PDB file of C-alpha atoms in Angstrom:
ATOM      1  CA  MET C  28      -2.885   6.487 -24.078  1.00  0.00           C
ATOM      2  CA  SER C  29      -6.439   5.868 -22.990  1.00  0.00           C
ATOM      3  CA  GLN C  30      -9.088   8.628 -23.504  1.00  0.00           C
ATOM      4  CA  ARG C  31     -10.330   8.044 -19.874  1.00  0.00           C
ATOM      5  CA  SER C  32     -10.028  10.917 -17.300  1.00  0.00           C
ATOM      6  CA  ARG C  33      -7.273   8.677 -15.484  1.00  0.00           C
ATOM      7  CA  THR C  34      -7.821  10.229 -12.062  1.00  0.00           C
ATOM      8  CA  VAL C  35      -5.269   9.352  -9.396  1.00  0.00           C
ATOM      9  CA  LEU C  36      -5.826  10.045  -5.853  1.00  0.00           C
ATOM     10  CA  LEU C  37      -2.601  10.827  -3.894  1.00  0.00           C
ATOM     11  CA  LEU C  38      -2.821  10.163  -0.198  1.00  0.00           C
ATOM     12  CA  ASN C  39      -0.473  11.150   2.533  1.00  0.00           C
ATOM     13  CA  GLY C  40      -0.833   9.944   5.957  1.00  0.00           C
ATOM     14  CA  PRO C  41       0.172  11.107   9.374  1.00  0.00           C
ATOM     15  CA  ASN C  42       3.165  13.489   9.957  1.00  0.00           C
ATOM     16  CA  LEU C  43       3.827  13.809   6.195  1.00  0.00           C
ATOM     17  CA  ASN C  44       2.495  17.359   6.601  1.00  0.00           C
ATOM     18  CA  MET C  45       5.826  17.996   8.566  1.00  0.00           C
ATOM     19  CA  LEU C  46       8.228  17.023   5.623  1.00  0.00           C
ATOM     20  CA  GLY C  47      11.125  19.230   5.413  1.00  0.00           C
ATOM     21  CA  THR C  48      11.110  19.722   9.395  1.00  0.00           C
ATOM     22  CA  ARG C  49      10.611  16.295  10.570  1.00  0.00           C
ATOM     23  CA  GLN C  50      13.903  14.293  10.346  1.00  0.00           C
ATOM     24  CA  PRO C  51      15.397  15.862   7.380  1.00  0.00           C
ATOM     25  CA  GLU C  52      18.139  13.635   7.778  1.00  0.00           C
ATOM     26  CA  VAL C  53      15.652  10.550   7.123  1.00  0.00           C
ATOM     27  CA  TYR C  54      13.091  12.130   4.853  1.00  0.00           C
ATOM     28  CA  GLY C  55      15.189  15.029   3.221  1.00  0.00           C
ATOM     29  CA  PRO C  56      14.526  18.861   2.926  1.00  0.00           C
ATOM     30  CA  ALA C  57      11.519  18.591   0.609  1.00  0.00           C
ATOM     31  CA  THR C  58       8.191  19.880   1.987  1.00  0.00           C
ATOM     32  CA  LEU C  59       4.537  18.296   1.387  1.00  0.00           C
ATOM     33  CA  ALA C  60       4.030  21.254  -1.131  1.00  0.00           C
ATOM     34  CA  ASP C  61       7.216  20.056  -2.867  1.00  0.00           C
ATOM     35  CA  VAL C  62       5.876  16.474  -3.097  1.00  0.00           C
ATOM     36  CA  VAL C  63       2.491  17.697  -4.487  1.00  0.00           C
ATOM     37  CA  GLU C  64       4.129  20.002  -6.921  1.00  0.00           C
ATOM     38  CA  LEU C  65       6.373  17.136  -8.164  1.00  0.00           C
ATOM     39  CA  ALA C  66       3.395  14.897  -8.352  1.00  0.00           C
ATOM     40  CA  GLN C  67       1.333  17.373 -10.164  1.00  0.00           C
ATOM     41  CA  ARG C  68       4.023  17.937 -12.718  1.00  0.00           C
ATOM     42  CA  THR C  69       4.559  14.197 -13.321  1.00  0.00           C
ATOM     43  CA  ALA C  70       0.765  13.812 -13.573  1.00  0.00           C
ATOM     44  CA  ASP C  71       0.299  16.578 -16.110  1.00  0.00           C
ATOM     45  CA  GLU C  72       3.236  15.055 -18.350  1.00  0.00           C
ATOM     46  CA  LEU C  73       1.535  11.642 -18.151  1.00  0.00           C
ATOM     47  CA  GLY C  74      -1.920  12.853 -18.909  1.00  0.00           C
ATOM     48  CA  LEU C  75      -3.196  11.940 -15.356  1.00  0.00           C
ATOM     49  CA  THR C  76      -5.637  14.046 -13.239  1.00  0.00           C
ATOM     50  CA  LEU C  77      -4.297  14.237  -9.708  1.00  0.00           C
ATOM     51  CA  VAL C  78      -6.214  14.834  -6.519  1.00  0.00           C
ATOM     52  CA  ALA C  79      -3.885  15.178  -3.599  1.00  0.00           C
ATOM     53  CA  ARG C  80      -4.603  14.977   0.112  1.00  0.00           C
ATOM     54  CA  GLN C  81      -2.967  14.479   3.496  1.00  0.00           C
ATOM     55  CA  THR C  82      -4.417  13.864   6.898  1.00  0.00           C
ATOM     56  CA  ASN C  83      -3.135  12.913  10.320  1.00  0.00           C
ATOM     57  CA  HIS C  84      -6.754  11.410  11.037  1.00  0.00           C
ATOM     58  CA  GLU C  85      -7.230   7.808  10.072  1.00  0.00           C
ATOM     59  CA  GLY C  86     -10.966   7.978   9.859  1.00  0.00           C
ATOM     60  CA  GLU C  87     -10.663  11.028   7.432  1.00  0.00           C
ATOM     61  CA  MET C  88      -8.391   8.867   5.438  1.00  0.00           C
ATOM     62  CA  LEU C  89     -10.790   5.913   5.313  1.00  0.00           C
ATOM     63  CA  ASP C  90     -13.667   8.226   4.260  1.00  0.00           C
ATOM     64  CA  TRP C  91     -11.604   9.545   1.288  1.00  0.00           C
ATOM     65  CA  ILE C  92     -10.856   6.064   0.248  1.00  0.00           C
ATOM     66  CA  HIS C  93     -14.323   4.842   0.494  1.00  0.00           C
ATOM     67  CA  ALA C  94     -15.445   7.995  -1.637  1.00  0.00           C
ATOM     68  CA  ALA C  95     -12.809   7.024  -4.202  1.00  0.00           C
ATOM     69  CA  ARG C  96     -14.850   3.888  -5.238  1.00  0.00           C
ATOM     70  CA  GLY C  97     -16.125   4.597  -8.777  1.00  0.00           C
ATOM     71  CA  THR C  98     -14.512   8.153  -8.927  1.00  0.00           C
ATOM     72  CA  VAL C  99     -10.805   7.569  -9.317  1.00  0.00           C
ATOM     73  CA  ASP C 100      -8.819   5.073 -11.487  1.00  0.00           C
ATOM     74  CA  ALA C 101      -5.834   4.519  -9.149  1.00  0.00           C
ATOM     75  CA  ILE C 102      -4.394   5.419  -5.662  1.00  0.00           C
ATOM     76  CA  VAL C 103      -1.004   6.300  -4.737  1.00  0.00           C
ATOM     77  CA  VAL C 104      -0.702   6.284  -0.964  1.00  0.00           C
ATOM     78  CA  ASN C 105       2.028   6.917   1.525  1.00  0.00           C
ATOM     79  CA  PRO C 106       0.572   5.645   4.616  1.00  0.00           C
ATOM     80  CA  GLY C 107       3.214   6.781   6.964  1.00  0.00           C
ATOM     81  CA  GLY C 108       2.889   5.022  10.351  1.00  0.00           C
ATOM     82  CA  TRP C 109      -0.284   3.653   9.383  1.00  0.00           C
ATOM     83  CA  THR C 110       1.616   1.143   7.017  1.00  0.00           C
ATOM     84  CA  HIS C 111       2.650  -0.951  10.068  1.00  0.00           C
ATOM     85  CA  THR C 112      -0.369  -0.716  12.192  1.00  0.00           C
ATOM     86  CA  SER C 113      -3.651  -0.318  10.381  1.00  0.00           C
ATOM     87  CA  VAL C 114      -5.730  -3.287   9.231  1.00  0.00           C
ATOM     88  CA  ALA C 115      -8.572  -0.651   8.667  1.00  0.00           C
ATOM     89  CA  LEU C 116      -6.490   1.062   6.039  1.00  0.00           C
ATOM     90  CA  ARG C 117      -5.579  -2.117   4.318  1.00  0.00           C
ATOM     91  CA  ASP C 118      -9.175  -3.190   4.186  1.00  0.00           C
ATOM     92  CA  ALA C 119     -10.405   0.246   3.071  1.00  0.00           C
ATOM     93  CA  LEU C 120      -7.959   0.253  -0.022  1.00  0.00           C
ATOM     94  CA  VAL C 121      -9.469  -2.796  -1.473  1.00  0.00           C
ATOM     95  CA  ILE C 122     -12.888  -1.153  -1.523  1.00  0.00           C
ATOM     96  CA  PRO C 123     -12.224   1.154  -4.751  1.00  0.00           C
ATOM     97  CA  GLU C 124     -11.033  -1.884  -6.721  1.00  0.00           C
ATOM     98  CA  VAL C 125      -8.208   0.117  -8.504  1.00  0.00           C
ATOM     99  CA  PRO C 126      -4.602  -0.162  -8.621  1.00  0.00           C
ATOM    100  CA  ILE C 127      -2.712   0.751  -5.542  1.00  0.00           C
ATOM    101  CA  VAL C 128       0.708   2.081  -5.480  1.00  0.00           C
ATOM    102  CA  GLU C 129       2.558   2.196  -1.948  1.00  0.00           C
ATOM    103  CA  VAL C 130       5.231   4.942  -1.541  1.00  0.00           C
ATOM    104  CA  HIS C 131       7.737   5.470   1.200  1.00  0.00           C
ATOM    105  CA  ILE C 132      10.332   8.224   1.142  1.00  0.00           C
ATOM    106  CA  SER C 133      12.789   6.355   3.237  1.00  0.00           C
ATOM    107  CA  ASN C 134      13.805   2.648   2.793  1.00  0.00           C
ATOM    108  CA  VAL C 135      11.494   1.276   5.415  1.00  0.00           C
ATOM    109  CA  ALA C 136      13.375  -2.153   5.248  1.00  0.00           C
ATOM    110  CA  ALA C 137      16.641  -0.741   6.435  1.00  0.00           C
ATOM    111  CA  ARG C 138      15.103   0.936   9.415  1.00  0.00           C
ATOM    112  CA  GLU C 139      13.597  -0.125  12.711  1.00  0.00           C
ATOM    113  CA  ASP C 140      12.062  -3.844  12.680  1.00  0.00           C
ATOM    114  CA  PHE C 141       8.522  -2.535  13.435  1.00  0.00           C
ATOM    115  CA  ARG C 142       8.645  -0.868  10.046  1.00  0.00           C
ATOM    116  CA  HIS C 143       9.646  -4.025   8.068  1.00  0.00           C
ATOM    117  CA  HIS C 144       6.032  -5.201   7.962  1.00  0.00           C
ATOM    118  CA  SER C 145       3.492  -3.314   5.719  1.00  0.00           C
ATOM    119  CA  TYR C 146      -0.364  -4.219   5.805  1.00  0.00           C
ATOM    120  CA  VAL C 147      -0.664  -2.285   2.492  1.00  0.00           C
ATOM    121  CA  SER C 148       1.962  -4.127   0.509  1.00  0.00           C
ATOM    122  CA  PRO C 149       0.233  -7.391  -0.099  1.00  0.00           C
ATOM    123  CA  ILE C 150      -2.574  -5.530  -1.886  1.00  0.00           C
ATOM    124  CA  ALA C 151      -0.595  -3.123  -3.726  1.00  0.00           C
ATOM    125  CA  SER C 152       0.382  -3.305  -7.367  1.00  0.00           C
ATOM    126  CA  ALA C 153       3.636  -1.818  -6.715  1.00  0.00           C
ATOM    127  CA  VAL C 154       5.694  -0.700  -3.697  1.00  0.00           C
ATOM    128  CA  ILE C 155       8.339   2.224  -4.033  1.00  0.00           C
ATOM    129  CA  ALA C 156      10.574   2.867  -1.192  1.00  0.00           C
ATOM    130  CA  GLY C 157      13.863   4.619  -0.372  1.00  0.00           C
ATOM    131  CA  CYS C 158      13.875   6.849  -3.451  1.00  0.00           C
ATOM    132  CA  GLY C 159      13.123  10.129  -1.634  1.00  0.00           C
ATOM    133  CA  VAL C 160      10.468  12.275  -2.861  1.00  0.00           C
ATOM    134  CA  SER C 161      11.226  11.204  -6.312  1.00  0.00           C
ATOM    135  CA  GLY C 162       9.426   7.881  -5.450  1.00  0.00           C
ATOM    136  CA  TYR C 163       6.039   9.893  -5.869  1.00  0.00           C
ATOM    137  CA  GLY C 164       6.968  10.455  -9.585  1.00  0.00           C
ATOM    138  CA  TYR C 165       8.061   6.801  -9.994  1.00  0.00           C
ATOM    139  CA  ALA C 166       4.748   5.848  -8.520  1.00  0.00           C
ATOM    140  CA  LEU C 167       2.553   8.032 -10.888  1.00  0.00           C
ATOM    141  CA  ARG C 168       4.679   6.483 -13.868  1.00  0.00           C
ATOM    142  CA  ARG C 169       3.922   2.985 -12.581  1.00  0.00           C
ATOM    143  CA  VAL C 170       0.211   3.916 -12.304  1.00  0.00           C
ATOM    144  CA  ALA C 171       0.087   5.262 -16.031  1.00  0.00           C
ATOM    145  CA  GLU C 172       1.658   2.045 -17.123  1.00  0.00           C
ATOM    146  CA  LEU C 173      -0.986  -0.102 -15.156  1.00  0.00           C
ATOM    147  CA  LEU C 174      -3.944   2.086 -16.477  1.00  0.00           C
ATOM    148  CA  ASP C 175      -2.434   1.872 -20.163  1.00  0.00           C
ATOM    149  CA  THR C 176      -2.881  -2.045 -19.959  1.00  0.00           C
ATOM    150  CA  GLN C 177      -6.502  -1.879 -18.476  1.00  0.00           C
TER     151      GLN C 177
END
């Protein structure tokens, strides 16, 4: 394992603050706090430093990504609805020049047609979808593997 700090920025986009309340039949009963707790436990186990953030404001998300350049080693992102709509998010995610792992709690490919396209997937090192909140742990494990090979 590398001696670097191995800092990972975990970003959650719009409406993910409503996990546990919003459509539990799709997203399950876990809350955003549960997601962050799972991610923190996994990061600790893997020797990663985790910085977790959520916003419903696209400009704020873009600012966080811009500030990540030179300060983080990877980004795990659940862009929520911006996955399918935001070229600006896609363009920002290439700025830090670090591995990106895209996460979706539900299987977006099995949902409405408009959810089948992602602006993020073509620039992501990995995409994890349909694994529930466990996908965040899988994403961090993939990040650790990617960082170990750098």
